[in-house]
Amino acid sequence: MEYSDAMPDSPTVGRRERKKAATRQAIADAALDLFLEHGFEQASVRDIAERADVSTTTLFAHFPSKEALVFDREEEVDAELTAAVRERPENQSVVEALRAHALKSWVPIASDPRLHQLTALVDQTPALREYAERMWMRHAGTLSAVIAEELGREADDLACSALARFVLEIPTLTKGRHDPRATVETVFDLLIHGWQSQHDSGDAITGSCKG
Amino acid sequence: MEYSDAMPDSPTVGRRERKKAATRQAIADAALDLFLEHGFEQASVRDIAERADVSTTTLFAHFPSKEALVFDREEEVDAELTAAVRERPENQSVVEALRAHALKSWVPIASDPRLHQLTALVDQTPALREYAERMWMRHAGTLSAVIAEELGREADDLACSALARFVLEIPTLTKGRHDPRATVETVFDLLIHGWQSQHDSGDAITGSCKG
DNA sequence: TCCATAAGTGCAACCGTTTCAGTTTCTGCT
DNA sequence: AGCAGAAACTGAAACGGTTGCACTTATGGA
């Protein structure tokens, strides 16, 4: 692998950290190449390590699992969620802040063609779909706590936990629908107003008559 | 393993099926024993197959994965959910039917001490907790379709999909809380009426003032 | 300059899971 | 009753993700 000779991003970041980052990037790149070329299951971690010119031991020192090679952004997502709630404008509710965040950050998956290929890969690969779903749910604890704190409630307040989990279901719920934006809007309307207001097909979900 | 010589449960069920069921049961029993004795990760499938006196090949012919050894009831859950919605009394809404089902079938986990041990095991084992969560979500497709059909909506109606997924989050949400019954009730109230009605700590979740 | 330590190596092992080429056991049919 | 064929089961071997271990190398701070 090659180390760029551009000037260091900042004086405090030494050669060591740069090399480490480069190694990590080399592994991620090799993985993406092989995944897109042969599919997720077809590419073995030994192959990936080989192409990145590292040992498999090193590979697993940087990524906790094969699936994790695809998703580099776990921590950032957590941070963004927290920020979206904490730093929302005055006079904006928590739910509104989450809706805004969902619309701004989750809806535009596309544009970059390479990234588009990747989402296609994830959709086609059950192991990756599952991993992605779990990935979202892993943030439920953090988000729930932030919401509770922001509203001055008990850390394990049920309404907050439930809200967090339900909001984090949205990416999954959105997947495969033609109009993600409308989907997000609809789900938030449901969350805010509840299922009692469903009257559109002549029979309310919460009404009494059988279909 | 030994085959009971009691009279066949019904004339149509042959020796073959009985033996198959017996084998399956022997495997499940061996697994439960070893899991409770040594923990989930400590018991290898080879050990389990050994104790059940079958080959590992046979073990995997009966169970699709090691985790599945713990959960025998996948299909029944699906059937019960469907029945709960389809065969609800007249003048009961879908959401009410689901609430009733949750209260009747999901809340009483305990009583049997062996079963209690098992839930403890699941709680302690991340792999099993994750598997259990996914197990619930696997029913989302079925439930969603049943709800939609029952209400005469499109099969992929968003409100139905969302309702299904949110309801199936409830077992996870309930876990580890002192009063499961109250938890279920609260979550259903939130689902029915939405988060707009949250005014209890001086600040509505959907209100405007920051914490 | 020297040393503690982080990063990386290579190999062997473990474990879940699958494949394969059989053998045994049952069932339905004649 | 007798047979063909399917289904259950076997044993061993392999594969692929993951980890442990003993070791070398590179780096940064004292």
PDB file of N, CA and C in Angstrom, chain B residues 101-176:
ATOM      1  N   HIS B 101     -53.909  -9.878  22.156  1.00  0.00           N
ATOM      2  CA  HIS B 101     -52.994 -10.999  21.920  1.00  0.00           C
ATOM      3  C   HIS B 101     -51.688 -10.809  22.692  1.00  0.00           C
ATOM      4  N   ALA B 102     -51.165  -9.599  22.646  1.00  0.00           N
ATOM      5  CA  ALA B 102     -49.921  -9.313  23.354  1.00  0.00           C
ATOM      6  C   ALA B 102     -50.090  -9.579  24.848  1.00  0.00           C
ATOM      7  N   LEU B 103     -51.209  -9.126  25.387  1.00  0.00           N
ATOM      8  CA  LEU B 103     -51.424  -9.301  26.828  1.00  0.00           C
ATOM      9  C   LEU B 103     -51.612 -10.768  27.178  1.00  0.00           C
ATOM     10  N   LYS B 104     -52.316 -11.474  26.331  1.00  0.00           N
ATOM     11  CA  LYS B 104     -52.618 -12.875  26.632  1.00  0.00           C
ATOM     12  C   LYS B 104     -51.411 -13.782  26.402  1.00  0.00           C
ATOM     13  N   SER B 105     -50.706 -13.560  25.287  1.00  0.00           N
ATOM     14  CA  SER B 105     -49.704 -14.547  24.880  1.00  0.00           C
ATOM     15  C   SER B 105     -48.269 -14.143  25.180  1.00  0.00           C
ATOM     16  N   TRP B 106     -47.992 -12.875  25.266  1.00  0.00           N
ATOM     17  CA  TRP B 106     -46.599 -12.477  25.405  1.00  0.00           C
ATOM     18  C   TRP B 106     -46.215 -12.170  26.844  1.00  0.00           C
ATOM     19  N   VAL B 107     -47.184 -11.687  27.608  1.00  0.00           N
ATOM     20  CA  VAL B 107     -46.832 -11.252  28.956  1.00  0.00           C
ATOM     21  C   VAL B 107     -46.455 -12.416  29.866  1.00  0.00           C
ATOM     22  N   PRO B 108     -47.216 -13.510  29.864  1.00  0.00           N
ATOM     23  CA  PRO B 108     -46.877 -14.556  30.838  1.00  0.00           C
ATOM     24  C   PRO B 108     -45.744 -15.444  30.361  1.00  0.00           C
ATOM     25  N   ILE B 109     -44.492 -14.989  30.526  1.00  0.00           N
ATOM     26  CA  ILE B 109     -43.322 -15.780  30.115  1.00  0.00           C
ATOM     27  C   ILE B 109     -42.948 -16.770  31.211  1.00  0.00           C
ATOM     28  N   ALA B 110     -43.307 -16.440  32.441  1.00  0.00           N
ATOM     29  CA  ALA B 110     -42.699 -17.096  33.599  1.00  0.00           C
ATOM     30  C   ALA B 110     -43.370 -18.409  34.026  1.00  0.00           C
ATOM     31  N   SER B 111     -43.601 -18.570  35.290  1.00  0.00           N
ATOM     32  CA  SER B 111     -44.173 -19.761  35.949  1.00  0.00           C
ATOM     33  C   SER B 111     -43.288 -20.993  35.827  1.00  0.00           C
ATOM     34  N   ASP B 112     -43.197 -21.630  34.669  1.00  0.00           N
ATOM     35  CA  ASP B 112     -42.305 -22.789  34.528  1.00  0.00           C
ATOM     36  C   ASP B 112     -40.869 -22.392  34.852  1.00  0.00           C
ATOM     37  N   PRO B 113     -40.269 -23.024  35.867  1.00  0.00           N
ATOM     38  CA  PRO B 113     -38.929 -22.604  36.298  1.00  0.00           C
ATOM     39  C   PRO B 113     -37.868 -22.853  35.222  1.00  0.00           C
ATOM     40  N   ARG B 114     -37.998 -23.994  34.543  1.00  0.00           N
ATOM     41  CA  ARG B 114     -37.059 -24.302  33.461  1.00  0.00           C
ATOM     42  C   ARG B 114     -37.114 -23.212  32.379  1.00  0.00           C
ATOM     43  N   LEU B 115     -38.341 -22.795  32.057  1.00  0.00           N
ATOM     44  CA  LEU B 115     -38.532 -21.770  31.042  1.00  0.00           C
ATOM     45  C   LEU B 115     -37.957 -20.437  31.516  1.00  0.00           C
ATOM     46  N   HIS B 116     -38.032 -20.249  32.824  1.00  0.00           N
ATOM     47  CA  HIS B 116     -37.506 -19.019  33.398  1.00  0.00           C
ATOM     48  C   HIS B 116     -35.985 -18.981  33.269  1.00  0.00           C
ATOM     49  N   GLN B 117     -35.378 -20.127  33.567  1.00  0.00           N
ATOM     50  CA  GLN B 117     -33.934 -20.262  33.369  1.00  0.00           C
ATOM     51  C   GLN B 117     -33.549 -19.909  31.940  1.00  0.00           C
ATOM     52  N   LEU B 118     -34.389 -20.405  31.019  1.00  0.00           N
ATOM     53  CA  LEU B 118     -34.081 -20.205  29.607  1.00  0.00           C
ATOM     54  C   LEU B 118     -34.109 -18.722  29.232  1.00  0.00           C
ATOM     55  N   THR B 119     -35.123 -18.014  29.682  1.00  0.00           N
ATOM     56  CA  THR B 119     -35.173 -16.588  29.355  1.00  0.00           C
ATOM     57  C   THR B 119     -33.975 -15.862  29.954  1.00  0.00           C
ATOM     58  N   ALA B 120     -33.558 -16.314  31.131  1.00  0.00           N
ATOM     59  CA  ALA B 120     -32.362 -15.717  31.725  1.00  0.00           C
ATOM     60  C   ALA B 120     -31.159 -15.940  30.812  1.00  0.00           C
ATOM     61  N   LEU B 121     -31.057 -17.162  30.320  1.00  0.00           N
ATOM     62  CA  LEU B 121     -29.955 -17.488  29.400  1.00  0.00           C
ATOM     63  C   LEU B 121     -29.980 -16.573  28.184  1.00  0.00           C
ATOM     64  N   VAL B 122     -31.157 -16.426  27.614  1.00  0.00           N
ATOM     65  CA  VAL B 122     -31.286 -15.582  26.423  1.00  0.00           C
ATOM     66  C   VAL B 122     -30.859 -14.155  26.730  1.00  0.00           C
ATOM     67  N   ASP B 123     -31.312 -13.658  27.891  1.00  0.00           N
ATOM     68  CA  ASP B 123     -30.963 -12.285  28.249  1.00  0.00           C
ATOM     69  C   ASP B 123     -29.460 -12.096  28.416  1.00  0.00           C
ATOM     70  N   GLN B 124     -28.815 -13.130  28.941  1.00  0.00           N
ATOM     71  CA  GLN B 124     -27.374 -13.009  29.207  1.00  0.00           C
ATOM     72  C   GLN B 124     -26.526 -13.164  27.957  1.00  0.00           C
ATOM     73  N   THR B 125     -27.107 -13.737  26.903  1.00  0.00           N
ATOM     74  CA  THR B 125     -26.312 -14.075  25.732  1.00  0.00           C
ATOM     75  C   THR B 125     -26.633 -13.157  24.560  1.00  0.00           C
ATOM     76  N   PRO B 126     -25.731 -12.251  24.231  1.00  0.00           N
ATOM     77  CA  PRO B 126     -25.985 -11.288  23.156  1.00  0.00           C
ATOM     78  C   PRO B 126     -26.446 -11.967  21.869  1.00  0.00           C
ATOM     79  N   ALA B 127     -25.773 -13.041  21.494  1.00  0.00           N
ATOM     80  CA  ALA B 127     -26.137 -13.727  20.253  1.00  0.00           C
ATOM     81  C   ALA B 127     -27.602 -14.151  20.282  1.00  0.00           C
ATOM     82  N   LEU B 128     -28.057 -14.594  21.440  1.00  0.00           N
ATOM     83  CA  LEU B 128     -29.439 -15.061  21.546  1.00  0.00           C
ATOM     84  C   LEU B 128     -30.415 -13.894  21.616  1.00  0.00           C
ATOM     85  N   ARG B 129     -30.019 -12.831  22.307  1.00  0.00           N
ATOM     86  CA  ARG B 129     -30.891 -11.650  22.340  1.00  0.00           C
ATOM     87  C   ARG B 129     -31.123 -11.150  20.921  1.00  0.00           C
ATOM     88  N   GLU B 130     -30.042 -11.015  20.178  1.00  0.00           N
ATOM     89  CA  GLU B 130     -30.175 -10.551  18.796  1.00  0.00           C
ATOM     90  C   GLU B 130     -31.048 -11.498  17.979  1.00  0.00           C
ATOM     91  N   TYR B 131     -30.794 -12.773  18.145  1.00  0.00           N
ATOM     92  CA  TYR B 131     -31.557 -13.752  17.376  1.00  0.00           C
ATOM     93  C   TYR B 131     -33.037 -13.642  17.703  1.00  0.00           C
ATOM     94  N   ALA B 132     -33.343 -13.465  18.975  1.00  0.00           N
ATOM     95  CA  ALA B 132     -34.750 -13.372  19.384  1.00  0.00           C
ATOM     96  C   ALA B 132     -35.409 -12.137  18.759  1.00  0.00           C
ATOM     97  N   GLU B 133     -34.676 -11.030  18.782  1.00  0.00           N
ATOM     98  CA  GLU B 133     -35.230  -9.813  18.171  1.00  0.00           C
ATOM     99  C   GLU B 133     -35.547 -10.032  16.699  1.00  0.00           C
ATOM    100  N   ARG B 134     -34.590 -10.610  16.011  1.00  0.00           N
ATOM    101  CA  ARG B 134     -34.784 -10.847  14.576  1.00  0.00           C
ATOM    102  C   ARG B 134     -35.928 -11.818  14.336  1.00  0.00           C
ATOM    103  N   MET B 135     -36.050 -12.772  15.250  1.00  0.00           N
ATOM    104  CA  MET B 135     -37.114 -13.756  15.154  1.00  0.00           C
ATOM    105  C   MET B 135     -38.463 -13.047  15.094  1.00  0.00           C
ATOM    106  N   TRP B 136     -38.648 -12.082  15.978  1.00  0.00           N
ATOM    107  CA  TRP B 136     -39.904 -11.340  15.964  1.00  0.00           C
ATOM    108  C   TRP B 136     -40.080 -10.613  14.650  1.00  0.00           C
ATOM    109  N   MET B 137     -39.032  -9.932  14.237  1.00  0.00           N
ATOM    110  CA  MET B 137     -39.158  -9.111  13.041  1.00  0.00           C
ATOM    111  C   MET B 137     -39.419  -9.948  11.792  1.00  0.00           C
ATOM    112  N   ARG B 138     -39.006 -11.208  11.839  1.00  0.00           N
ATOM    113  CA  ARG B 138     -39.262 -12.068  10.698  1.00  0.00           C
ATOM    114  C   ARG B 138     -40.766 -12.222  10.448  1.00  0.00           C
ATOM    115  N   HIS B 139     -41.576 -11.976  11.473  1.00  0.00           N
ATOM    116  CA  HIS B 139     -43.019 -12.125  11.312  1.00  0.00           C
ATOM    117  C   HIS B 139     -43.668 -10.860  10.765  1.00  0.00           C
ATOM    118  N   ALA B 140     -42.893  -9.804  10.633  1.00  0.00           N
ATOM    119  CA  ALA B 140     -43.469  -8.518  10.235  1.00  0.00           C
ATOM    120  C   ALA B 140     -44.159  -8.615   8.876  1.00  0.00           C
ATOM    121  N   GLY B 141     -43.544  -9.322   7.960  1.00  0.00           N
ATOM    122  CA  GLY B 141     -44.126  -9.459   6.624  1.00  0.00           C
ATOM    123  C   GLY B 141     -45.490 -10.114   6.669  1.00  0.00           C
ATOM    124  N   THR B 142     -45.553 -11.242   7.325  1.00  0.00           N
ATOM    125  CA  THR B 142     -46.817 -11.965   7.448  1.00  0.00           C
ATOM    126  C   THR B 142     -47.889 -11.093   8.102  1.00  0.00           C
ATOM    127  N   LEU B 143     -47.546 -10.553   9.259  1.00  0.00           N
ATOM    128  CA  LEU B 143     -48.526  -9.776  10.012  1.00  0.00           C
ATOM    129  C   LEU B 143     -49.021  -8.596   9.199  1.00  0.00           C
ATOM    130  N   SER B 144     -48.082  -7.910   8.588  1.00  0.00           N
ATOM    131  CA  SER B 144     -48.434  -6.754   7.770  1.00  0.00           C
ATOM    132  C   SER B 144     -49.448  -7.143   6.692  1.00  0.00           C
ATOM    133  N   ALA B 145     -49.183  -8.250   6.031  1.00  0.00           N
ATOM    134  CA  ALA B 145     -50.074  -8.705   4.957  1.00  0.00           C
ATOM    135  C   ALA B 145     -51.463  -9.036   5.494  1.00  0.00           C
ATOM    136  N   VAL B 146     -51.499  -9.698   6.624  1.00  0.00           N
ATOM    137  CA  VAL B 146     -52.788 -10.075   7.219  1.00  0.00           C
ATOM    138  C   VAL B 146     -53.600  -8.830   7.582  1.00  0.00           C
ATOM    139  N   ILE B 147     -52.922  -7.871   8.205  1.00  0.00           N
ATOM    140  CA  ILE B 147     -53.615  -6.636   8.578  1.00  0.00           C
ATOM    141  C   ILE B 147     -54.177  -5.947   7.342  1.00  0.00           C
ATOM    142  N   ALA B 148     -53.326  -5.832   6.336  1.00  0.00           N
ATOM    143  CA  ALA B 148     -53.766  -5.160   5.109  1.00  0.00           C
ATOM    144  C   ALA B 148     -54.970  -5.867   4.504  1.00  0.00           C
ATOM    145  N   GLU B 149     -54.877  -7.166   4.438  1.00  0.00           N
ATOM    146  CA  GLU B 149     -55.975  -7.949   3.863  1.00  0.00           C
ATOM    147  C   GLU B 149     -57.257  -7.746   4.665  1.00  0.00           C
ATOM    148  N   GLU B 150     -57.090  -7.782   5.973  1.00  0.00           N
ATOM    149  CA  GLU B 150     -58.255  -7.668   6.869  1.00  0.00           C
ATOM    150  C   GLU B 150     -58.935  -6.307   6.719  1.00  0.00           C
ATOM    151  N   LEU B 151     -58.143  -5.294   6.337  1.00  0.00           N
ATOM    152  CA  LEU B 151     -58.704  -3.955   6.209  1.00  0.00           C
ATOM    153  C   LEU B 151     -58.977  -3.592   4.755  1.00  0.00           C
ATOM    154  N   GLY B 152     -58.738  -4.539   3.872  1.00  0.00           N
ATOM    155  CA  GLY B 152     -58.983  -4.284   2.459  1.00  0.00           C
ATOM    156  C   GLY B 152     -58.084  -3.210   1.875  1.00  0.00           C
ATOM    157  N   ARG B 153     -56.823  -3.234   2.307  1.00  0.00           N
ATOM    158  CA  ARG B 153     -55.874  -2.268   1.735  1.00  0.00           C
ATOM    159  C   ARG B 153     -54.862  -2.962   0.842  1.00  0.00           C
ATOM    160  N   GLU B 154     -54.079  -2.142   0.162  1.00  0.00           N
ATOM    161  CA  GLU B 154     -52.984  -2.685  -0.640  1.00  0.00           C
ATOM    162  C   GLU B 154     -52.077  -3.534   0.250  1.00  0.00           C
ATOM    163  N   ALA B 155     -51.507  -4.575  -0.322  1.00  0.00           N
ATOM    164  CA  ALA B 155     -50.679  -5.490   0.465  1.00  0.00           C
ATOM    165  C   ALA B 155     -49.484  -4.779   1.100  1.00  0.00           C
ATOM    166  N   ASP B 156     -49.021  -3.704   0.456  1.00  0.00           N
ATOM    167  CA  ASP B 156     -47.830  -3.039   1.005  1.00  0.00           C
ATOM    168  C   ASP B 156     -48.175  -1.696   1.657  1.00  0.00           C
ATOM    169  N   ASP B 157     -49.432  -1.562   2.074  1.00  0.00           N
ATOM    170  CA  ASP B 157     -49.870  -0.320   2.720  1.00  0.00           C
ATOM    171  C   ASP B 157     -48.938   0.058   3.874  1.00  0.00           C
ATOM    172  N   LEU B 158     -48.477   1.301   3.832  1.00  0.00           N
ATOM    173  CA  LEU B 158     -47.445   1.727   4.771  1.00  0.00           C
ATOM    174  C   LEU B 158     -47.910   1.692   6.222  1.00  0.00           C
ATOM    175  N   ALA B 159     -49.131   2.156   6.455  1.00  0.00           N
ATOM    176  CA  ALA B 159     -49.629   2.173   7.834  1.00  0.00           C
ATOM    177  C   ALA B 159     -49.655   0.762   8.413  1.00  0.00           C
ATOM    178  N   CYS B 160     -49.977  -0.206   7.571  1.00  0.00           N
ATOM    179  CA  CYS B 160     -50.024  -1.599   8.034  1.00  0.00           C
ATOM    180  C   CYS B 160     -48.626  -2.135   8.307  1.00  0.00           C
ATOM    181  N   SER B 161     -47.706  -1.897   7.389  1.00  0.00           N
ATOM    182  CA  SER B 161     -46.327  -2.349   7.597  1.00  0.00           C
ATOM    183  C   SER B 161     -45.757  -1.749   8.877  1.00  0.00           C
ATOM    184  N   ALA B 162     -45.969  -0.455   9.024  1.00  0.00           N
ATOM    185  CA  ALA B 162     -45.414   0.227  10.191  1.00  0.00           C
ATOM    186  C   ALA B 162     -46.042  -0.325  11.471  1.00  0.00           C
ATOM    187  N   LEU B 163     -47.350  -0.499  11.441  1.00  0.00           N
ATOM    188  CA  LEU B 163     -48.022  -1.043  12.627  1.00  0.00           C
ATOM    189  C   LEU B 163     -47.451  -2.407  12.986  1.00  0.00           C
ATOM    190  N   ALA B 164     -47.298  -3.261  11.983  1.00  0.00           N
ATOM    191  CA  ALA B 164     -46.768  -4.609  12.222  1.00  0.00           C
ATOM    192  C   ALA B 164     -45.390  -4.530  12.876  1.00  0.00           C
ATOM    193  N   ARG B 165     -44.514  -3.758  12.281  1.00  0.00           N
ATOM    194  CA  ARG B 165     -43.152  -3.678  12.820  1.00  0.00           C
ATOM    195  C   ARG B 165     -43.147  -3.112  14.237  1.00  0.00           C
ATOM    196  N   PHE B 166     -43.951  -2.094  14.471  1.00  0.00           N
ATOM    197  CA  PHE B 166     -43.939  -1.462  15.789  1.00  0.00           C
ATOM    198  C   PHE B 166     -44.495  -2.409  16.843  1.00  0.00           C
ATOM    199  N   VAL B 167     -45.563  -3.108  16.496  1.00  0.00           N
ATOM    200  CA  VAL B 167     -46.134  -4.063  17.452  1.00  0.00           C
ATOM    201  C   VAL B 167     -45.112  -5.149  17.788  1.00  0.00           C
ATOM    202  N   LEU B 168     -44.378  -5.573  16.782  1.00  0.00           N
ATOM    203  CA  LEU B 168     -43.417  -6.650  17.011  1.00  0.00           C
ATOM    204  C   LEU B 168     -42.172  -6.170  17.748  1.00  0.00           C
ATOM    205  N   GLU B 169     -42.047  -4.873  17.907  1.00  0.00           N
ATOM    206  CA  GLU B 169     -40.965  -4.352  18.745  1.00  0.00           C
ATOM    207  C   GLU B 169     -41.302  -4.524  20.229  1.00  0.00           C
ATOM    208  N   ILE B 170     -42.571  -4.749  20.503  1.00  0.00           N
ATOM    209  CA  ILE B 170     -43.023  -4.741  21.898  1.00  0.00           C
ATOM    210  C   ILE B 170     -42.333  -5.792  22.775  1.00  0.00           C
ATOM    211  N   PRO B 171     -42.179  -7.024  22.309  1.00  0.00           N
ATOM    212  CA  PRO B 171     -41.491  -7.984  23.169  1.00  0.00           C
ATOM    213  C   PRO B 171     -40.112  -7.483  23.615  1.00  0.00           C
ATOM    214  N   THR B 172     -39.367  -6.912  22.692  1.00  0.00           N
ATOM    215  CA  THR B 172     -38.057  -6.366  23.028  1.00  0.00           C
ATOM    216  C   THR B 172     -38.170  -5.210  24.014  1.00  0.00           C
ATOM    217  N   LEU B 173     -39.148  -4.359  23.734  1.00  0.00           N
ATOM    218  CA  LEU B 173     -39.356  -3.178  24.575  1.00  0.00           C
ATOM    219  C   LEU B 173     -39.749  -3.579  25.991  1.00  0.00           C
ATOM    220  N   THR B 174     -40.467  -4.680  26.087  1.00  0.00           N
ATOM    221  CA  THR B 174     -40.965  -5.141  27.382  1.00  0.00           C
ATOM    222  C   THR B 174     -39.862  -5.739  28.243  1.00  0.00           C
ATOM    223  N   LYS B 175     -38.893  -6.338  27.565  1.00  0.00           N
ATOM    224  CA  LYS B 175     -37.847  -7.104  28.256  1.00  0.00           C
ATOM    225  C   LYS B 175     -37.136  -6.279  29.311  1.00  0.00           C
ATOM    226  N   GLY B 176     -37.015  -6.843  30.489  1.00  0.00           N
ATOM    227  CA  GLY B 176     -36.270  -6.192  31.546  1.00  0.00           C
ATOM    228  C   GLY B 176     -37.059  -5.155  32.334  1.00  0.00           C
TER     229      GLY B 176
END
